[in-house]
C-alpha cells in the first residue's frame, strides 16, 4: 500500500508553531497525509505526546496520521534532524556527535534544508560529504527555505552524491502540512523506511515564510494556541 508522508512538521512544542494535535488530525485528513514526522526545535515531548494521542485515537477506531517521533537539533554547525527517536537529543554538540547519538537510539539521521545558505550556521557541502557515513537521508525539498534556490542546490548536490532522499513541508501552521510530501510504500521501521524511500515520489510547492508568519498570528488568535 502507498502512503503519503510529510517528514518535517513542527508541533506547538516548537515556540514558532501553532499545530496542536486536533489541528494536525484535521489538516492531515484534509490534505491526505497519512504519516507525519514531528520535528520540534530542541524538544522531544511533543513528538512523544502526539504519537501517544495518535495511537489512542487509532485504537479507538478513529482516524489519525501515524507519527514518527523526531527532533530538529541545533548543533554547532546548524540543524540536524533525527527520525524514529527514543529520547531527547541534547543540542549544541558537534554534528558528528549528534548524529552518533541519533544512531545509538536506532534512529535515522535526516539533514534538513542542507543548502539554505541564508542560515548562518550550516554544514557546507564538503562537510556533508565528509559525514556521509553518518547521514541516512537528505531533505532534498523543503517547503519553506529562507533562500529560494536552496532546493535546486540540494537537487544538484544529490545528483553527484548518492544519498537517500526525502522531503518535508517544515510546516509550523496547520494549512502547510503536506505542502511538500513523499509518496512511498507503507513502512513501520527505520529499515523499511529506507527501503521505501528508494522508490518514492517527492512532490509539492514551496510557500512564503512571510505568509506563513501571518497565518501563525491568525491561528494563535483564533485557537488561543500557546507554546507547550
Ligand atoms: Zn524545521
PDB file of C-alpha atoms and ligand atoms in Angstrom:
ATOM      1  CA  UNK A   1       0.000   0.000   0.000  1.00  0.00           C
ATOM      2  CA  UNK A   2       1.211   3.510  -0.814  1.00  0.00           C
ATOM      3  CA  UNK A   3       1.141   6.223   1.840  1.00  0.00           C
ATOM      4  CA  UNK A   4       1.752   9.966   1.795  1.00  0.00           C
ATOM      5  CA  UNK A   5       4.268  11.232   4.324  1.00  0.00           C
ATOM      6  CA  UNK A   6       5.443  14.652   5.474  1.00  0.00           C
ATOM      7  CA  UNK A   7       8.827  14.227   7.148  1.00  0.00           C
ATOM      8  CA  UNK A   8       9.150  17.705   8.640  1.00  0.00           C
ATOM      9  CA  UNK A   9       6.334  19.118  10.795  1.00  0.00           C
ATOM     10  CA  UNK A  10       6.554  21.238  13.965  1.00  0.00           C
ATOM     11  CA  UNK A  11       4.066  20.842  16.813  1.00  0.00           C
ATOM     12  CA  UNK A  12       3.101  23.606  19.243  1.00  0.00           C
ATOM     13  CA  UNK A  13       6.001  22.429  21.409  1.00  0.00           C
ATOM     14  CA  UNK A  14       8.136  24.461  18.983  1.00  0.00           C
ATOM     15  CA  UNK A  15       7.700  28.068  20.051  1.00  0.00           C
ATOM     16  CA  UNK A  16       7.150  29.165  16.451  1.00  0.00           C
ATOM     17  CA  UNK A  17       4.465  26.592  15.603  1.00  0.00           C
ATOM     18  CA  UNK A  18       0.694  26.624  16.196  1.00  0.00           C
ATOM     19  CA  UNK A  19      -0.002  22.988  15.296  1.00  0.00           C
ATOM     20  CA  UNK A  20      -1.930  21.310  18.103  1.00  0.00           C
ATOM     21  CA  UNK A  21      -2.911  17.650  17.901  1.00  0.00           C
ATOM     22  CA  UNK A  22      -6.560  18.280  16.886  1.00  0.00           C
ATOM     23  CA  UNK A  23      -5.398  20.673  14.145  1.00  0.00           C
ATOM     24  CA  UNK A  24      -2.833  18.116  12.962  1.00  0.00           C
ATOM     25  CA  UNK A  25      -5.514  15.429  12.643  1.00  0.00           C
ATOM     26  CA  UNK A  26      -7.919  17.788  10.849  1.00  0.00           C
ATOM     27  CA  UNK A  27      -5.372  19.046   8.327  1.00  0.00           C
ATOM     28  CA  UNK A  28      -3.690  15.706   7.666  1.00  0.00           C
ATOM     29  CA  UNK A  29      -7.111  14.353   6.815  1.00  0.00           C
ATOM     30  CA  UNK A  30      -7.916  17.317   4.563  1.00  0.00           C
ATOM     31  CA  UNK A  31      -4.611  17.157   2.733  1.00  0.00           C
ATOM     32  CA  UNK A  32      -4.352  13.373   2.547  1.00  0.00           C
ATOM     33  CA  UNK A  33      -1.253  12.975   4.707  1.00  0.00           C
ATOM     34  CA  UNK A  34      -1.022   9.535   6.363  1.00  0.00           C
ATOM     35  CA  UNK A  35       2.338   9.781   8.135  1.00  0.00           C
ATOM     36  CA  UNK A  36       3.953  12.751   9.883  1.00  0.00           C
ATOM     37  CA  UNK A  37       7.385  13.137  11.440  1.00  0.00           C
ATOM     38  CA  UNK A  38       7.230  15.583  14.358  1.00  0.00           C
ATOM     39  CA  UNK A  39      10.459  17.599  14.315  1.00  0.00           C
ATOM     40  CA  UNK A  40      10.315  20.183  17.097  1.00  0.00           C
ATOM     41  CA  UNK A  41      13.245  22.516  17.666  1.00  0.00           C
ATOM     42  CA  UNK A  42      15.314  21.048  20.511  1.00  0.00           C
ATOM     43  CA  UNK A  43      12.323  19.438  22.220  1.00  0.00           C
ATOM     44  CA  UNK A  44      11.037  15.900  22.161  1.00  0.00           C
ATOM     45  CA  UNK A  45       7.922  15.939  24.400  1.00  0.00           C
ATOM     46  CA  UNK A  46       5.612  16.973  21.552  1.00  0.00           C
ATOM     47  CA  UNK A  47       6.637  14.019  19.405  1.00  0.00           C
ATOM     48  CA  UNK A  48       6.009  11.631  22.313  1.00  0.00           C
ATOM     49  CA  UNK A  49       2.657  13.220  23.128  1.00  0.00           C
ATOM     50  CA  UNK A  50       1.440  13.292  19.506  1.00  0.00           C
ATOM     51  CA  UNK A  51       2.458   9.651  18.999  1.00  0.00           C
ATOM     52  CA  UNK A  52       0.532   8.573  22.084  1.00  0.00           C
ATOM     53  CA  UNK A  53      -2.540  10.618  21.102  1.00  0.00           C
ATOM     54  CA  UNK A  54      -2.431   9.186  17.597  1.00  0.00           C
ATOM     55  CA  UNK A  55      -2.227   5.621  18.893  1.00  0.00           C
ATOM     56  CA  UNK A  56      -5.088   6.292  21.325  1.00  0.00           C
ATOM     57  CA  UNK A  57      -7.299   7.553  18.502  1.00  0.00           C
ATOM     58  CA  UNK A  58      -6.408   4.695  16.206  1.00  0.00           C
ATOM     59  CA  UNK A  59      -7.087   2.074  18.852  1.00  0.00           C
ATOM     60  CA  UNK A  60     -10.480   3.710  19.468  1.00  0.00           C
ATOM     61  CA  UNK A  61     -11.252   3.149  15.779  1.00  0.00           C
ATOM     62  CA  UNK A  62     -10.810   6.826  14.861  1.00  0.00           C
ATOM     63  CA  UNK A  63      -8.583   8.163  12.117  1.00  0.00           C
ATOM     64  CA  UNK A  64      -5.233   9.810  12.878  1.00  0.00           C
ATOM     65  CA  UNK A  65      -1.966  10.069  10.974  1.00  0.00           C
ATOM     66  CA  UNK A  66       0.850   7.779  12.027  1.00  0.00           C
ATOM     67  CA  UNK A  67       3.518   9.705  13.939  1.00  0.00           C
ATOM     68  CA  UNK A  68       7.272   9.238  13.627  1.00  0.00           C
ATOM     69  CA  UNK A  69       8.949  10.757  16.698  1.00  0.00           C
ATOM     70  CA  UNK A  70      11.730  13.080  15.628  1.00  0.00           C
ATOM     71  CA  UNK A  71      13.566  16.218  16.664  1.00  0.00           C
ATOM     72  CA  UNK A  72      15.295  19.100  14.870  1.00  0.00           C
ATOM     73  CA  UNK A  73      18.507  19.532  16.828  1.00  0.00           C
ATOM     74  CA  UNK A  74      20.655  22.642  16.846  1.00  0.00           C
ATOM     75  CA  UNK A  75      24.301  21.563  16.535  1.00  0.00           C
ATOM     76  CA  UNK A  76      27.421  23.723  16.441  1.00  0.00           C
ATOM     77  CA  UNK A  77      27.116  23.564  12.631  1.00  0.00           C
ATOM     78  CA  UNK A  78      23.419  24.091  12.007  1.00  0.00           C
ATOM     79  CA  UNK A  79      20.391  21.847  12.318  1.00  0.00           C
ATOM     80  CA  UNK A  80      20.284  18.066  12.091  1.00  0.00           C
ATOM     81  CA  UNK A  81      17.123  16.008  12.455  1.00  0.00           C
ATOM     82  CA  UNK A  82      16.595  12.549  13.873  1.00  0.00           C
ATOM     83  CA  UNK A  83      13.764  10.207  12.866  1.00  0.00           C
ATOM     84  CA  UNK A  84      12.471   7.251  14.922  1.00  0.00           C
ATOM     85  CA  UNK A  85      13.996   8.660  18.104  1.00  0.00           C
ATOM     86  CA  UNK A  86      13.508   7.081  21.517  1.00  0.00           C
ATOM     87  CA  UNK A  87      14.631  10.036  23.620  1.00  0.00           C
ATOM     88  CA  UNK A  88      15.601  13.700  23.622  1.00  0.00           C
ATOM     89  CA  UNK A  89      18.860  14.518  21.840  1.00  0.00           C
ATOM     90  CA  UNK A  90      20.865  17.324  23.502  1.00  0.00           C
ATOM     91  CA  UNK A  91      21.720  20.390  21.445  1.00  0.00           C
ATOM     92  CA  UNK A  92      24.833  22.451  20.759  1.00  0.00           C
ATOM     93  CA  UNK A  93      27.087  19.439  20.162  1.00  0.00           C
ATOM     94  CA  UNK A  94      29.243  18.960  17.055  1.00  0.00           C
ATOM     95  CA  UNK A  95      27.212  17.430  14.185  1.00  0.00           C
ATOM     96  CA  UNK A  96      29.051  14.090  14.154  1.00  0.00           C
ATOM     97  CA  UNK A  97      28.371  13.625  17.870  1.00  0.00           C
ATOM     98  CA  UNK A  98      24.700  14.485  17.370  1.00  0.00           C
ATOM     99  CA  UNK A  99      24.488  12.001  14.506  1.00  0.00           C
ATOM    100  CA  UNK A 100      26.046   9.264  16.646  1.00  0.00           C
ATOM    101  CA  UNK A 101      23.513   9.895  19.420  1.00  0.00           C
ATOM    102  CA  UNK A 102      20.666   9.604  16.892  1.00  0.00           C
ATOM    103  CA  UNK A 103      22.123   6.349  15.535  1.00  0.00           C
ATOM    104  CA  UNK A 104      22.692   4.972  19.066  1.00  0.00           C
ATOM    105  CA  UNK A 105      18.921   5.241  19.620  1.00  0.00           C
ATOM    106  CA  UNK A 106      18.276   3.232  16.473  1.00  0.00           C
ATOM    107  CA  UNK A 107      17.191   6.429  14.728  1.00  0.00           C
ATOM    108  CA  UNK A 108      17.893   7.779  11.260  1.00  0.00           C
ATOM    109  CA  UNK A 109      19.947  10.908  10.593  1.00  0.00           C
ATOM    110  CA  UNK A 110      17.985  13.330   8.386  1.00  0.00           C
ATOM    111  CA  UNK A 111      19.687  16.507   7.173  1.00  0.00           C
ATOM    112  CA  UNK A 112      17.078  19.273   6.766  1.00  0.00           C
ATOM    113  CA  UNK A 113      17.333  22.106   4.194  1.00  0.00           C
ATOM    114  CA  UNK A 114      21.054  21.436   3.545  1.00  0.00           C
ATOM    115  CA  UNK A 115      21.584  24.344   1.153  1.00  0.00           C
ATOM    116  CA  UNK A 116      19.599  27.064   2.872  1.00  0.00           C
ATOM    117  CA  UNK A 117      22.613  29.325   2.604  1.00  0.00           C
ATOM    118  CA  UNK A 118      20.939  32.257   4.377  1.00  0.00           C
ATOM    119  CA  UNK A 119      21.231  30.312   7.607  1.00  0.00           C
ATOM    120  CA  UNK A 120      24.489  31.396   9.175  1.00  0.00           C
ATOM    121  CA  UNK A 121      25.331  28.086  10.796  1.00  0.00           C
ATOM    122  CA  UNK A 122      25.014  25.145   8.459  1.00  0.00           C
ATOM    123  CA  UNK A 123      27.011  22.227   7.148  1.00  0.00           C
ATOM    124  CA  UNK A 124      28.928  23.008   3.981  1.00  0.00           C
ATOM    125  CA  UNK A 125      28.694  20.598   1.072  1.00  0.00           C
ATOM    126  CA  UNK A 126      32.231  19.367   1.760  1.00  0.00           C
ATOM    127  CA  UNK A 127      31.371  18.691   5.420  1.00  0.00           C
ATOM    128  CA  UNK A 128      28.253  16.839   4.363  1.00  0.00           C
ATOM    129  CA  UNK A 129      30.373  14.621   2.140  1.00  0.00           C
ATOM    130  CA  UNK A 130      32.843  14.022   4.984  1.00  0.00           C
ATOM    131  CA  UNK A 131      29.988  12.986   7.263  1.00  0.00           C
ATOM    132  CA  UNK A 132      28.271  10.830   4.650  1.00  0.00           C
ATOM    133  CA  UNK A 133      28.839   7.629   6.681  1.00  0.00           C
ATOM    134  CA  UNK A 134      26.666   9.103   9.409  1.00  0.00           C
ATOM    135  CA  UNK A 135      23.927  10.549   7.176  1.00  0.00           C
ATOM    136  CA  UNK A 136      20.913   8.425   6.247  1.00  0.00           C
ATOM    137  CA  UNK A 137      18.624  10.878   4.476  1.00  0.00           C
ATOM    138  CA  UNK A 138      18.961  14.254   2.784  1.00  0.00           C
ATOM    139  CA  UNK A 139      15.946  16.562   2.710  1.00  0.00           C
ATOM    140  CA  UNK A 140      16.065  17.458  -0.941  1.00  0.00           C
ATOM    141  CA  UNK A 141      12.877  19.515  -0.913  1.00  0.00           C
ATOM    142  CA  UNK A 142      11.867  21.778   1.999  1.00  0.00           C
ATOM    143  CA  UNK A 143       8.621  23.752   1.909  1.00  0.00           C
ATOM    144  CA  UNK A 144       9.978  26.994   3.325  1.00  0.00           C
ATOM    145  CA  UNK A 145      13.666  27.594   2.683  1.00  0.00           C
ATOM    146  CA  UNK A 146      14.888  31.104   3.512  1.00  0.00           C
ATOM    147  CA  UNK A 147      16.963  31.008   0.343  1.00  0.00           C
ATOM    148  CA  UNK A 148      14.580  30.304  -2.570  1.00  0.00           C
ATOM    149  CA  UNK A 149      17.090  28.329  -4.677  1.00  0.00           C
ATOM    150  CA  UNK A 150      18.062  26.061  -1.760  1.00  0.00           C
ATOM    151  CA  UNK A 151      16.038  23.118  -3.095  1.00  0.00           C
ATOM    152  CA  UNK A 152      17.666  23.434  -6.531  1.00  0.00           C
ATOM    153  CA  UNK A 153      21.121  23.389  -4.958  1.00  0.00           C
ATOM    154  CA  UNK A 154      20.151  20.333  -2.915  1.00  0.00           C
ATOM    155  CA  UNK A 155      18.951  18.563  -6.084  1.00  0.00           C
ATOM    156  CA  UNK A 156      22.190  19.357  -7.837  1.00  0.00           C
ATOM    157  CA  UNK A 157      24.216  18.073  -4.871  1.00  0.00           C
ATOM    158  CA  UNK A 158      22.433  14.714  -4.685  1.00  0.00           C
ATOM    159  CA  UNK A 159      22.904  14.143  -8.415  1.00  0.00           C
ATOM    160  CA  UNK A 160      26.610  13.829  -7.643  1.00  0.00           C
ATOM    161  CA  UNK A 161      26.303  12.111  -4.264  1.00  0.00           C
ATOM    162  CA  UNK A 162      24.122   9.044  -3.852  1.00  0.00           C
ATOM    163  CA  UNK A 163      22.109   9.798  -0.735  1.00  0.00           C
ATOM    164  CA  UNK A 164      18.656   8.545   0.139  1.00  0.00           C
ATOM    165  CA  UNK A 165      16.206  11.397  -0.376  1.00  0.00           C
ATOM    166  CA  UNK A 166      13.125  12.604   1.418  1.00  0.00           C
ATOM    167  CA  UNK A 167      11.216  15.851   1.875  1.00  0.00           C
ATOM    168  CA  UNK A 168       9.001  17.790   4.221  1.00  0.00           C
ATOM    169  CA  UNK A 169       6.860  20.884   4.423  1.00  0.00           C
ATOM    170  CA  UNK A 170       8.580  22.316   7.539  1.00  0.00           C
ATOM    171  CA  UNK A 171       5.026  23.283   8.480  1.00  0.00           C
ATOM    172  CA  UNK A 172       4.529  25.486  11.516  1.00  0.00           C
ATOM    173  CA  UNK A 173       0.874  26.163  10.556  1.00  0.00           C
ATOM    174  CA  UNK A 174      -1.814  23.501  10.015  1.00  0.00           C
ATOM    175  CA  UNK A 175      -2.602  24.530   6.430  1.00  0.00           C
ATOM    176  CA  UNK A 176       1.003  23.925   5.362  1.00  0.00           C
ATOM    177  CA  UNK A 177       1.054  20.273   6.420  1.00  0.00           C
ATOM    178  CA  UNK A 178       1.684  18.226   3.288  1.00  0.00           C
ATOM    179  CA  UNK A 179       2.676  21.276   1.189  1.00  0.00           C
ATOM    180  CA  UNK A 180       5.702  19.105   0.409  1.00  0.00           C
ATOM    181  CA  UNK A 181       5.113  15.366   0.597  1.00  0.00           C
ATOM    182  CA  UNK A 182       6.551  11.974  -0.216  1.00  0.00           C
ATOM    183  CA  UNK A 183       4.535   9.144  -1.782  1.00  0.00           C
ATOM    184  CA  UNK A 184       6.012   5.796  -0.830  1.00  0.00           C
ATOM    185  CA  UNK A 185       5.291   2.213   0.173  1.00  0.00           C
ATOM    186  CA  UNK A 186       3.954   1.929   3.710  1.00  0.00           C
ATOM    187  CA  UNK A 187       6.580   1.352   6.384  1.00  0.00           C
ATOM    188  CA  UNK A 188       6.850   0.800  10.119  1.00  0.00           C
ATOM    189  CA  UNK A 189      10.542   0.536  10.926  1.00  0.00           C
ATOM    190  CA  UNK A 190      13.616   2.616  10.023  1.00  0.00           C
ATOM    191  CA  UNK A 191      14.846  -0.184   7.720  1.00  0.00           C
ATOM    192  CA  UNK A 192      11.508  -0.351   5.942  1.00  0.00           C
ATOM    193  CA  UNK A 193      11.514   3.421   5.530  1.00  0.00           C
ATOM    194  CA  UNK A 194      14.985   3.365   3.963  1.00  0.00           C
ATOM    195  CA  UNK A 195      13.816   0.685   1.533  1.00  0.00           C
ATOM    196  CA  UNK A 196      10.604   2.553   0.677  1.00  0.00           C
ATOM    197  CA  UNK A 197      12.455   5.824   0.081  1.00  0.00           C
ATOM    198  CA  UNK A 198      14.470   4.075  -2.619  1.00  0.00           C
ATOM    199  CA  UNK A 199      11.337   4.052  -4.710  1.00  0.00           C
ATOM    200  CA  UNK A 200       9.468   7.162  -3.593  1.00  0.00           C
ATOM    201  CA  UNK A 201       7.996  10.183  -5.321  1.00  0.00           C
ATOM    202  CA  UNK A 202       8.505  13.671  -3.929  1.00  0.00           C
ATOM    203  CA  UNK A 203       6.051  16.427  -4.783  1.00  0.00           C
ATOM    204  CA  UNK A 204       4.827  19.770  -3.525  1.00  0.00           C
ATOM    205  CA  UNK A 205       5.186  23.505  -3.650  1.00  0.00           C
ATOM    206  CA  UNK A 206       7.271  25.991  -1.703  1.00  0.00           C
ATOM    207  CA  UNK A 207       5.428  28.645   0.282  1.00  0.00           C
ATOM    208  CA  UNK A 208       6.481  32.017   1.606  1.00  0.00           C
ATOM    209  CA  UNK A 209       7.898  32.398   5.128  1.00  0.00           C
ATOM    210  CA  UNK A 210       6.177  35.800   5.303  1.00  0.00           C
ATOM    211  CA  UNK A 211       2.689  34.447   4.545  1.00  0.00           C
ATOM    212  CA  UNK A 212       3.392  31.694   6.989  1.00  0.00           C
ATOM    213  CA  UNK A 213       4.146  34.154   9.807  1.00  0.00           C
ATOM    214  CA  UNK A 214       0.839  35.973   9.203  1.00  0.00           C
ATOM    215  CA  UNK A 215      -1.057  32.699   9.211  1.00  0.00           C
ATOM    216  CA  UNK A 216       0.534  31.835  12.526  1.00  0.00           C
ATOM    217  CA  UNK A 217      -0.785  35.041  14.098  1.00  0.00           C
ATOM    218  CA  UNK A 218      -4.256  34.187  12.844  1.00  0.00           C
ATOM    219  CA  UNK A 219      -4.148  30.699  14.361  1.00  0.00           C
ATOM    220  CA  UNK A 220      -2.747  31.931  17.671  1.00  0.00           C
ATOM    221  CA  UNK A 221      -5.705  34.275  17.947  1.00  0.00           C
ATOM    222  CA  UNK A 222      -8.427  32.007  16.660  1.00  0.00           C
ATOM    223  CA  UNK A 223      -7.477  28.933  18.704  1.00  0.00           C
ATOM    224  CA  UNK A 224      -5.566  30.651  21.549  1.00  0.00           C
ATOM    225  CA  UNK A 225      -2.569  28.414  20.869  1.00  0.00           C
ATOM    226  CA  UNK A 226       0.329  28.982  23.253  1.00  0.00           C
ATOM    227  CA  UNK A 227       3.655  27.134  23.197  1.00  0.00           C
ATOM    228  CA  UNK A 228       3.529  23.981  25.332  1.00  0.00           C
TER     229      UNK A 228
HETATM  230 ZN1  LIG B   1      12.005  22.727  10.844  1.00  0.00          ZN
END
